[in-house]
C-alpha cells in the first residue's frame, strides 16, 4: 500500500521561499510511478501544480512556471517542491500525490488521475 507523507509547509512573507518534501513508501517494485503536487485553496477546487515522471521529465501549471521546481530522488523515494517568489495566491494546502501512467497523460496535471495522496501540508503566504 502506497503511503505519502509531506513535510516542509509553513508561513512565509510574499517573495519568500519554502521547500516541501514527500516521503513515499509501499511502492510496487518495477512500477514507474509519476508523482506530483496538488494544492487546494479555501473555497477552491484542487489544482495540479507540478508533476514529474520516473525519468525526471516535468510539467508545471502556468501559475507557477519559473517560480516552482519539482524534483525527485528515486533512490530515497522522495519528492520535492522548491517554491520561490511566493505570492499570497499560493496560499493553500499542498498535497503530495502519485499515480501509475496510463490513460490521459500525466503531464496534463489532472488531479483525478492521481491514485495515491498524502495528508497535505499548509502553506501560507502573507503580503
Tab-separated table of C-alpha atoms in Angstrom:
chain	number	residue	atom	x	y	z
A	1	UNK	CA	0.000	0.000	0.000
A	2	UNK	CA	1.448	3.326	-1.100
A	3	UNK	CA	1.845	5.919	1.632
A	4	UNK	CA	2.888	9.538	1.109
A	5	UNK	CA	3.943	11.856	3.932
A	6	UNK	CA	4.538	15.559	3.307
A	7	UNK	CA	6.690	17.940	5.307
A	8	UNK	CA	8.057	21.464	4.984
A	9	UNK	CA	4.959	23.624	4.937
A	10	UNK	CA	4.688	26.819	6.950
A	11	UNK	CA	4.175	30.560	6.838
A	12	UNK	CA	6.273	32.977	4.816
A	13	UNK	CA	6.054	36.530	3.549
A	14	UNK	CA	5.482	37.293	-0.104
A	15	UNK	CA	8.677	36.898	-2.094
A	16	UNK	CA	9.988	34.230	0.237
A	17	UNK	CA	10.762	30.565	-0.349
A	18	UNK	CA	9.725	27.206	1.034
A	19	UNK	CA	10.708	23.648	0.201
A	20	UNK	CA	8.225	20.832	0.511
A	21	UNK	CA	9.246	17.186	0.796
A	22	UNK	CA	7.241	13.998	0.384
A	23	UNK	CA	8.436	10.619	1.592
A	24	UNK	CA	6.892	7.719	-0.263
A	25	UNK	CA	6.700	4.088	0.847
A	26	UNK	CA	4.954	0.922	-0.231
A	27	UNK	CA	5.725	1.270	-3.926
A	28	UNK	CA	5.421	-1.873	-6.005
A	29	UNK	CA	8.849	-2.808	-7.338
A	30	UNK	CA	9.219	-2.133	-11.063
A	31	UNK	CA	6.244	0.227	-11.346
A	32	UNK	CA	7.167	3.599	-12.862
A	33	UNK	CA	5.062	5.867	-10.687
A	34	UNK	CA	4.752	9.504	-11.583
A	35	UNK	CA	4.459	11.974	-8.726
A	36	UNK	CA	3.167	15.453	-8.280
A	37	UNK	CA	1.958	18.259	-6.089
A	38	UNK	CA	-1.650	19.367	-5.942
A	39	UNK	CA	-2.936	22.327	-3.947
A	40	UNK	CA	-6.314	23.407	-2.672
A	41	UNK	CA	-7.027	26.943	-1.561
A	42	UNK	CA	-10.029	27.760	0.659
A	43	UNK	CA	-13.230	27.656	-1.331
A	44	UNK	CA	-11.493	26.455	-4.495
A	45	UNK	CA	-11.098	23.130	-6.280
A	46	UNK	CA	-7.894	21.164	-6.178
A	47	UNK	CA	-5.337	22.351	-8.724
A	48	UNK	CA	-2.460	20.380	-10.179
A	49	UNK	CA	0.735	22.364	-9.549
A	50	UNK	CA	3.555	20.215	-10.899
A	51	UNK	CA	4.339	16.627	-11.797
A	52	UNK	CA	7.394	14.524	-12.610
A	53	UNK	CA	7.678	11.113	-14.184
A	54	UNK	CA	10.048	8.340	-13.231
A	55	UNK	CA	12.626	9.515	-15.788
A	56	UNK	CA	12.650	13.085	-14.474
A	57	UNK	CA	10.521	14.841	-17.078
A	58	UNK	CA	8.471	17.626	-15.532
A	59	UNK	CA	5.267	19.567	-16.060
A	60	UNK	CA	4.072	22.753	-14.364
A	61	UNK	CA	0.898	24.754	-14.098
A	62	UNK	CA	1.207	28.134	-15.811
A	63	UNK	CA	0.647	29.881	-12.482
A	64	UNK	CA	3.895	28.513	-11.017
A	65	UNK	CA	6.207	28.220	-14.028
A	66	UNK	CA	9.540	29.893	-13.389
A	67	UNK	CA	8.930	30.027	-9.620
A	68	UNK	CA	8.482	26.400	-8.543
A	69	UNK	CA	10.759	23.450	-9.223
A	70	UNK	CA	9.743	19.831	-8.761
A	71	UNK	CA	12.342	17.105	-8.340
A	72	UNK	CA	12.602	13.571	-7.044
A	73	UNK	CA	15.217	11.256	-5.616
A	74	UNK	CA	14.212	7.764	-6.720
A	75	UNK	CA	16.835	6.117	-4.502
A	76	UNK	CA	15.233	7.741	-1.463
A	77	UNK	CA	11.624	7.589	-2.761
A	78	UNK	CA	11.371	11.287	-2.012
A	79	UNK	CA	9.666	14.083	-3.916
A	80	UNK	CA	10.459	17.771	-3.509
A	81	UNK	CA	8.901	21.091	-4.432
A	82	UNK	CA	11.093	24.170	-4.225
A	83	UNK	CA	8.868	27.235	-4.140
A	84	UNK	CA	10.448	30.628	-4.754
A	85	UNK	CA	8.992	34.124	-5.179
A	86	UNK	CA	5.910	33.039	-3.284
A	87	UNK	CA	2.716	35.056	-3.652
A	88	UNK	CA	-0.335	35.332	-1.371
A	89	UNK	CA	-2.331	33.450	-4.016
A	90	UNK	CA	-0.045	30.445	-3.454
A	91	UNK	CA	-1.642	30.011	-0.027
A	92	UNK	CA	-3.207	26.555	0.079
A	93	UNK	CA	-2.938	23.050	1.430
A	94	UNK	CA	-0.362	21.256	-0.680
A	95	UNK	CA	-0.796	17.543	-1.284
A	96	UNK	CA	1.774	15.088	-2.498
A	97	UNK	CA	0.267	12.633	-4.970
A	98	UNK	CA	1.356	9.677	-7.066
A	99	UNK	CA	-0.053	7.700	-9.946
A	100	UNK	CA	0.630	4.954	-12.455
A	101	UNK	CA	0.978	6.107	-16.099
A	102	UNK	CA	-1.920	5.179	-18.386
A	103	UNK	CA	-4.970	6.815	-19.863
A	104	UNK	CA	-4.565	10.592	-20.027
A	105	UNK	CA	-1.007	11.950	-19.998
A	106	UNK	CA	0.486	12.553	-16.542
A	107	UNK	CA	1.807	15.908	-17.778
A	108	UNK	CA	-1.729	17.239	-18.085
A	109	UNK	CA	-1.897	17.522	-14.257
A	110	UNK	CA	-5.411	16.095	-13.978
A	111	UNK	CA	-5.886	15.705	-10.240
A	112	UNK	CA	-8.365	12.845	-10.689
A	113	UNK	CA	-5.651	10.713	-12.296
A	114	UNK	CA	-3.525	10.563	-9.155
A	115	UNK	CA	-4.354	7.348	-7.303
A	116	UNK	CA	-2.443	7.981	-4.102
A	117	UNK	CA	-2.474	11.019	-1.815
A	118	UNK	CA	-0.698	12.367	1.229
A	119	UNK	CA	-2.441	14.113	4.097
A	120	UNK	CA	-1.422	17.607	2.978
A	121	UNK	CA	0.687	20.400	4.414
A	122	UNK	CA	-0.375	24.022	4.851
A	123	UNK	CA	1.464	26.808	3.039
A	124	UNK	CA	0.538	30.368	3.992
A	125	UNK	CA	1.967	33.402	2.201
A	126	UNK	CA	1.301	36.805	3.706
A	127	UNK	CA	1.508	40.092	1.857
